[in-house]
Amino acid sequence: MKVLVPVKRVIDFNVKVRVKADQTGVDLANVKMSMNPFDEIAVEEAIRLKEKGKAGEIIAVSIGPAQASETIRTALAMGADRGILVKADGDVEPLAVAKILKAICEAEKPGLVILGKQAIDDDSNQTGQMLAALLGWPQGTFAHKLDITDSAATVEREIDGGLQTVEIKLPAIVTTDLRLNEPRYASLPNIMKAKKKPIDEKTPADYGVDVTPRLKVLKVTEPPKRQAGVKVKSGTELVDKLKEIGAI
């Protein structure tokens, strides 16, 4: 069974994000970029399936600038077999990403697509669901645990207030939550081997997809700074303070 794993290049989660002076977007100049953490979990889960003999080939896919090949190389160093880079400059919205992935799925015919539930840059949490709808495949979102048999997947998923277990037929879409696994670090030998693994380069036009944004960003601003707290001596004073700031 082939497993397709989309991976996104985002600002590293340890980096403080800064807004451009003209408020047109986020400043990416000289900023460390890395693989979206939820996608790292997806790659790790695919590798574990392969180690268990339940997956034969892992294909890492990234849609973005030429530098996104580095993100694919990270997935290859972790254990993916080959990559597909769909070159696209600028922001590619979730629906366009889902359409490209649909075309790739139709060409590659994977038995399973595992992807992060959301990217930490836009927090859209849409691509997996849209892809499932476009393909007409079942989906298991926010996966906490994943078990695969010959024709089905059992997904234990995180929901408000607990866990829910669903069984879905393959081929299917699974989106990963944080507690599914702990991604491995790529070893130096595997990093060197990854340099020789193939990455096919494509464009959205190759898949007949128009990636022109449907949304227009008017302004990007940083959230307001949190104000310092105030100590109160009694419940009455607390109520007065809450009234003062309009909280009650």
Tab-separated table of C-alpha atoms in Angstrom:
chain	number	residue	atom	x	y	z
A	1	MET	CA	0.000	0.000	0.000
A	2	LYS	CA	1.196	3.479	-0.871
A	3	VAL	CA	0.926	6.195	1.766
A	4	LEU	CA	0.834	9.813	0.672
A	5	VAL	CA	2.011	12.401	3.215
A	6	PRO	CA	1.606	16.124	2.398
A	7	VAL	CA	4.140	18.291	4.253
A	8	LYS	CA	4.175	22.091	4.533
A	9	ARG	CA	7.078	24.502	4.955
A	10	VAL	CA	6.270	26.954	7.763
A	11	ILE	CA	8.053	29.292	10.159
A	12	ASP	CA	9.719	27.183	12.841
A	13	PHE	CA	7.494	26.928	15.910
A	14	ASN	CA	10.320	28.225	18.135
A	15	VAL	CA	10.570	31.505	16.203
A	16	LYS	CA	8.649	34.601	17.243
A	17	VAL	CA	6.515	35.660	14.296
A	18	ARG	CA	6.793	39.318	13.274
A	19	VAL	CA	4.395	41.349	11.160
A	20	LYS	CA	5.738	43.457	8.268
A	21	ALA	CA	5.891	47.200	8.861
A	22	ASP	CA	3.291	47.820	6.152
A	23	GLN	CA	0.968	45.187	7.718
A	24	THR	CA	0.649	43.271	4.442
A	25	GLY	CA	1.664	39.961	5.997
A	26	VAL	CA	4.208	38.096	8.115
A	27	ASP	CA	7.914	38.881	7.718
A	28	LEU	CA	9.693	35.800	6.311
A	29	ALA	CA	13.071	37.436	5.652
A	30	ASN	CA	15.960	35.611	7.362
A	31	VAL	CA	13.528	33.502	9.380
A	32	LYS	CA	14.152	29.840	10.171
A	33	MET	CA	11.677	27.596	8.350
A	34	SER	CA	10.869	23.954	9.090
A	35	MET	CA	8.277	21.269	8.555
A	36	ASN	CA	4.847	21.890	10.060
A	37	PRO	CA	4.864	19.960	13.396
A	38	PHE	CA	1.564	18.195	12.668
A	39	ASP	CA	2.998	17.015	9.334
A	40	GLU	CA	6.076	15.647	11.127
A	41	ILE	CA	3.677	13.480	13.138
A	42	ALA	CA	2.041	12.346	9.896
A	43	VAL	CA	5.424	11.357	8.407
A	44	GLU	CA	6.338	9.475	11.589
A	45	GLU	CA	3.037	7.564	11.547
A	46	ALA	CA	3.535	6.581	7.901
A	47	ILE	CA	7.047	5.321	8.695
A	48	ARG	CA	5.716	3.261	11.608
A	49	LEU	CA	3.126	1.694	9.313
A	50	LYS	CA	5.912	0.779	6.901
A	51	GLU	CA	7.995	-0.709	9.713
A	52	LYS	CA	4.995	-2.864	10.664
A	53	GLY	CA	4.735	-4.103	7.071
A	54	LYS	CA	1.422	-2.337	6.473
A	55	ALA	CA	2.772	0.225	4.003
A	56	GLY	CA	5.051	-0.357	1.050
A	57	GLU	CA	5.970	3.122	-0.166
A	58	ILE	CA	5.793	6.572	1.423
A	59	ILE	CA	5.492	9.601	-0.848
A	60	ALA	CA	6.074	13.058	0.647
A	61	VAL	CA	4.350	15.933	-1.173
A	62	SER	CA	4.874	19.662	-0.677
A	63	ILE	CA	3.190	22.585	-2.422
A	64	GLY	CA	5.147	25.815	-2.203
A	65	PRO	CA	8.333	27.618	-3.284
A	66	ALA	CA	11.498	25.898	-4.453
A	67	GLN	CA	12.792	25.937	-0.865
A	68	ALA	CA	10.009	23.513	0.071
A	69	SER	CA	12.260	20.798	-1.355
A	70	GLU	CA	14.178	21.099	1.927
A	71	THR	CA	11.011	20.125	3.775
A	72	ILE	CA	10.611	17.100	1.517
A	73	ARG	CA	14.264	16.174	2.149
A	74	THR	CA	13.523	16.216	5.876
A	75	ALA	CA	10.685	13.732	5.306
A	76	LEU	CA	12.975	11.596	3.125
A	77	ALA	CA	15.646	11.631	5.841
A	78	MET	CA	13.043	10.479	8.372
A	79	GLY	CA	12.177	7.507	6.147
A	80	ALA	CA	9.945	8.524	3.223
A	81	ASP	CA	10.859	6.928	-0.115
A	82	ARG	CA	10.372	9.717	-2.646
A	83	GLY	CA	8.971	13.199	-2.968
A	84	ILE	CA	6.833	15.382	-5.185
A	85	LEU	CA	7.338	19.160	-5.142
A	86	VAL	CA	4.572	21.247	-6.686
A	87	LYS	CA	6.181	24.657	-7.181
A	88	ALA	CA	3.908	27.571	-6.354
A	89	ASP	CA	4.917	31.037	-5.209
A	90	GLY	CA	2.831	32.985	-2.736
A	91	ASP	CA	0.067	31.667	-0.511
A	92	VAL	CA	-1.813	28.632	-1.771
A	93	GLU	CA	-5.223	28.389	-0.142
A	94	PRO	CA	-6.512	25.087	1.334
A	95	LEU	CA	-8.991	24.401	-1.480
A	96	ALA	CA	-6.282	24.764	-4.134
A	97	VAL	CA	-3.995	22.491	-2.089
A	98	ALA	CA	-6.787	19.915	-1.806
A	99	LYS	CA	-7.401	20.019	-5.573
A	100	ILE	CA	-3.703	19.448	-6.294
A	101	LEU	CA	-3.568	16.588	-3.788
A	102	LYS	CA	-6.689	15.080	-5.373
A	103	ALA	CA	-4.943	15.030	-8.754
A	104	ILE	CA	-1.830	13.482	-7.191
A	105	CYS	CA	-3.965	10.832	-5.491
A	106	GLU	CA	-5.620	9.984	-8.802
A	107	ALA	CA	-2.179	9.576	-10.391
A	108	GLU	CA	-0.440	7.727	-7.540
A	109	LYS	CA	-3.459	5.791	-6.204
A	110	PRO	CA	-2.377	5.637	-2.524
A	111	GLY	CA	-4.294	3.477	-0.078
A	112	LEU	CA	-3.966	6.094	2.647
A	113	VAL	CA	-3.295	9.827	2.901
A	114	ILE	CA	-1.982	11.033	6.264
A	115	LEU	CA	-1.593	14.759	6.865
A	116	GLY	CA	-1.424	17.153	9.776
A	117	LYS	CA	-4.793	18.358	11.039
A	118	GLN	CA	-3.665	21.969	10.489
A	119	ALA	CA	-0.664	24.118	9.639
A	120	ILE	CA	0.669	26.379	12.364
A	121	ASP	CA	0.922	29.381	10.028
A	122	ASP	CA	-2.723	29.783	8.958
A	123	ASP	CA	-4.423	27.298	11.344
A	124	SER	CA	-7.037	26.617	8.670
A	125	ASN	CA	-7.719	22.951	9.529
A	126	GLN	CA	-9.428	22.498	6.144
A	127	THR	CA	-7.210	20.667	3.661
A	128	GLY	CA	-7.797	17.109	4.913
A	129	GLN	CA	-11.563	17.518	5.040
A	130	MET	CA	-11.687	19.190	1.615
A	131	LEU	CA	-9.523	16.455	0.092
A	132	ALA	CA	-11.804	13.748	1.488
A	133	ALA	CA	-14.837	15.539	0.024
A	134	LEU	CA	-13.223	15.972	-3.416
A	135	LEU	CA	-12.148	12.308	-3.575
A	136	GLY	CA	-15.303	10.946	-1.961
A	137	TRP	CA	-13.134	9.031	0.530
A	138	PRO	CA	-13.915	8.430	4.214
A	139	GLN	CA	-11.949	10.468	6.725
A	140	GLY	CA	-10.732	10.167	10.294
A	141	THR	CA	-9.706	13.559	11.662
A	142	PHE	CA	-7.698	14.515	14.786
A	143	ALA	CA	-6.217	11.005	15.071
A	144	HIS	CA	-5.001	10.035	18.551
A	145	LYS	CA	-4.341	6.418	17.551
A	146	LEU	CA	-4.324	4.635	14.202
A	147	ASP	CA	-4.589	0.929	13.361
A	148	ILE	CA	-4.600	-0.414	9.797
A	149	THR	CA	-5.904	-3.734	8.463
A	150	ASP	CA	-6.046	-4.942	4.856
A	151	SER	CA	-9.176	-3.002	3.966
A	152	ALA	CA	-9.955	-0.656	6.858
A	153	ALA	CA	-8.498	1.791	9.347
A	154	THR	CA	-9.516	2.198	12.964
A	155	VAL	CA	-9.009	5.773	14.126
A	156	GLU	CA	-9.229	6.845	17.752
A	157	ARG	CA	-9.842	10.564	17.469
A	158	GLU	CA	-9.700	13.422	19.944
A	159	ILE	CA	-12.998	15.217	20.456
A	160	ASP	CA	-14.304	17.703	23.016
A	161	GLY	CA	-14.505	15.888	26.328
A	162	GLY	CA	-12.828	12.619	25.368
A	163	LEU	CA	-12.011	10.152	22.578
A	164	GLN	CA	-14.109	8.666	19.785
A	165	THR	CA	-13.267	5.495	17.830
A	166	VAL	CA	-14.344	5.161	14.192
A	167	GLU	CA	-13.666	2.529	11.554
A	168	ILE	CA	-13.256	3.691	7.964
A	169	LYS	CA	-12.725	1.779	4.737
A	170	LEU	CA	-9.567	2.261	2.704
A	171	PRO	CA	-8.589	4.274	0.748
A	172	ALA	CA	-9.066	7.026	3.322
A	173	ILE	CA	-7.853	10.349	4.668
A	174	VAL	CA	-6.433	10.629	8.202
A	175	THR	CA	-5.406	13.902	9.875
A	176	THR	CA	-3.044	13.754	12.835
A	177	ASP	CA	-3.317	15.299	16.287
A	178	LEU	CA	-0.404	16.073	18.611
A	179	ARG	CA	-0.619	12.961	20.774
A	180	LEU	CA	-0.562	10.395	17.956
A	181	ASN	CA	3.209	9.838	18.253
A	182	GLU	CA	6.601	11.423	18.913
A	183	PRO	CA	8.453	12.096	15.627
A	184	ARG	CA	11.967	10.699	15.339
A	185	TYR	CA	15.098	12.679	14.595
A	186	ALA	CA	16.747	11.937	11.271
A	187	SER	CA	20.163	10.318	11.681
A	188	LEU	CA	23.183	11.636	9.784
A	189	PRO	CA	23.414	8.523	7.532
A	190	ASN	CA	19.725	8.895	6.638
A	191	ILE	CA	20.198	12.611	5.927
A	192	MET	CA	22.965	11.691	3.473
A	193	LYS	CA	20.817	8.964	1.882
A	194	ALA	CA	17.948	11.416	1.509
A	195	LYS	CA	20.044	13.518	-0.875
A	196	LYS	CA	19.920	10.662	-3.400
A	197	LYS	CA	16.203	9.978	-3.131
A	198	PRO	CA	14.144	11.292	-6.059
A	199	ILE	CA	11.958	14.412	-5.931
A	200	ASP	CA	9.690	15.031	-8.921
A	201	GLU	CA	9.045	18.703	-9.663
A	202	LYS	CA	5.611	19.735	-10.896
A	203	THR	CA	3.501	22.872	-11.194
A	204	PRO	CA	-0.180	23.443	-10.364
A	205	ALA	CA	-0.801	23.760	-14.122
A	206	ASP	CA	0.394	20.159	-14.570
A	207	TYR	CA	-2.620	19.125	-12.506
A	208	GLY	CA	-5.002	21.647	-14.076
A	209	VAL	CA	-5.378	23.649	-10.861
A	210	ASP	CA	-5.658	27.435	-10.631
A	211	VAL	CA	-4.021	28.600	-7.386
A	212	THR	CA	-5.069	32.241	-7.687
A	213	PRO	CA	-6.171	33.308	-4.166
A	214	ARG	CA	-9.923	33.699	-3.633
A	215	LEU	CA	-9.371	35.718	-0.476
A	216	LYS	CA	-7.761	39.134	-0.145
A	217	VAL	CA	-5.801	39.985	3.006
A	218	LEU	CA	-6.612	43.552	3.998
A	219	LYS	CA	-4.315	43.884	6.993
A	220	VAL	CA	-2.237	41.772	9.359
A	221	THR	CA	-1.662	42.977	12.919
A	222	GLU	CA	-0.059	41.537	16.017
A	223	PRO	CA	-2.367	40.659	18.925
A	224	PRO	CA	-2.561	43.284	21.685
A	225	LYS	CA	-0.071	42.860	24.502
A	226	ARG	CA	-1.474	41.352	27.668
A	227	GLN	CA	-1.775	43.743	30.569
A	228	ALA	CA	-0.309	42.918	33.954
A	229	GLY	CA	-2.622	41.427	36.561
A	230	VAL	CA	-3.724	43.169	39.737
A	231	LYS	CA	-3.852	41.651	43.229
A	232	VAL	CA	-7.065	42.247	45.202
A	233	LYS	CA	-7.681	41.824	48.914
A	234	SER	CA	-11.321	40.739	48.891
A	235	GLY	CA	-14.147	39.421	46.779
A	236	THR	CA	-15.815	42.811	46.839
A	237	GLU	CA	-12.721	44.474	45.435
A	238	LEU	CA	-12.517	41.760	42.770
A	239	VAL	CA	-16.079	42.461	41.667
A	240	ASP	CA	-15.352	46.200	41.555
A	241	LYS	CA	-12.271	45.609	39.383
A	242	LEU	CA	-14.204	43.355	37.007
A	243	LYS	CA	-16.895	46.007	36.661
A	244	GLU	CA	-14.217	48.613	36.072
A	245	ILE	CA	-12.767	46.761	33.075
A	246	GLY	CA	-16.190	45.787	31.758
A	247	ALA	CA	-15.803	42.055	32.397
A	248	ILE	CA	-19.170	41.889	34.154
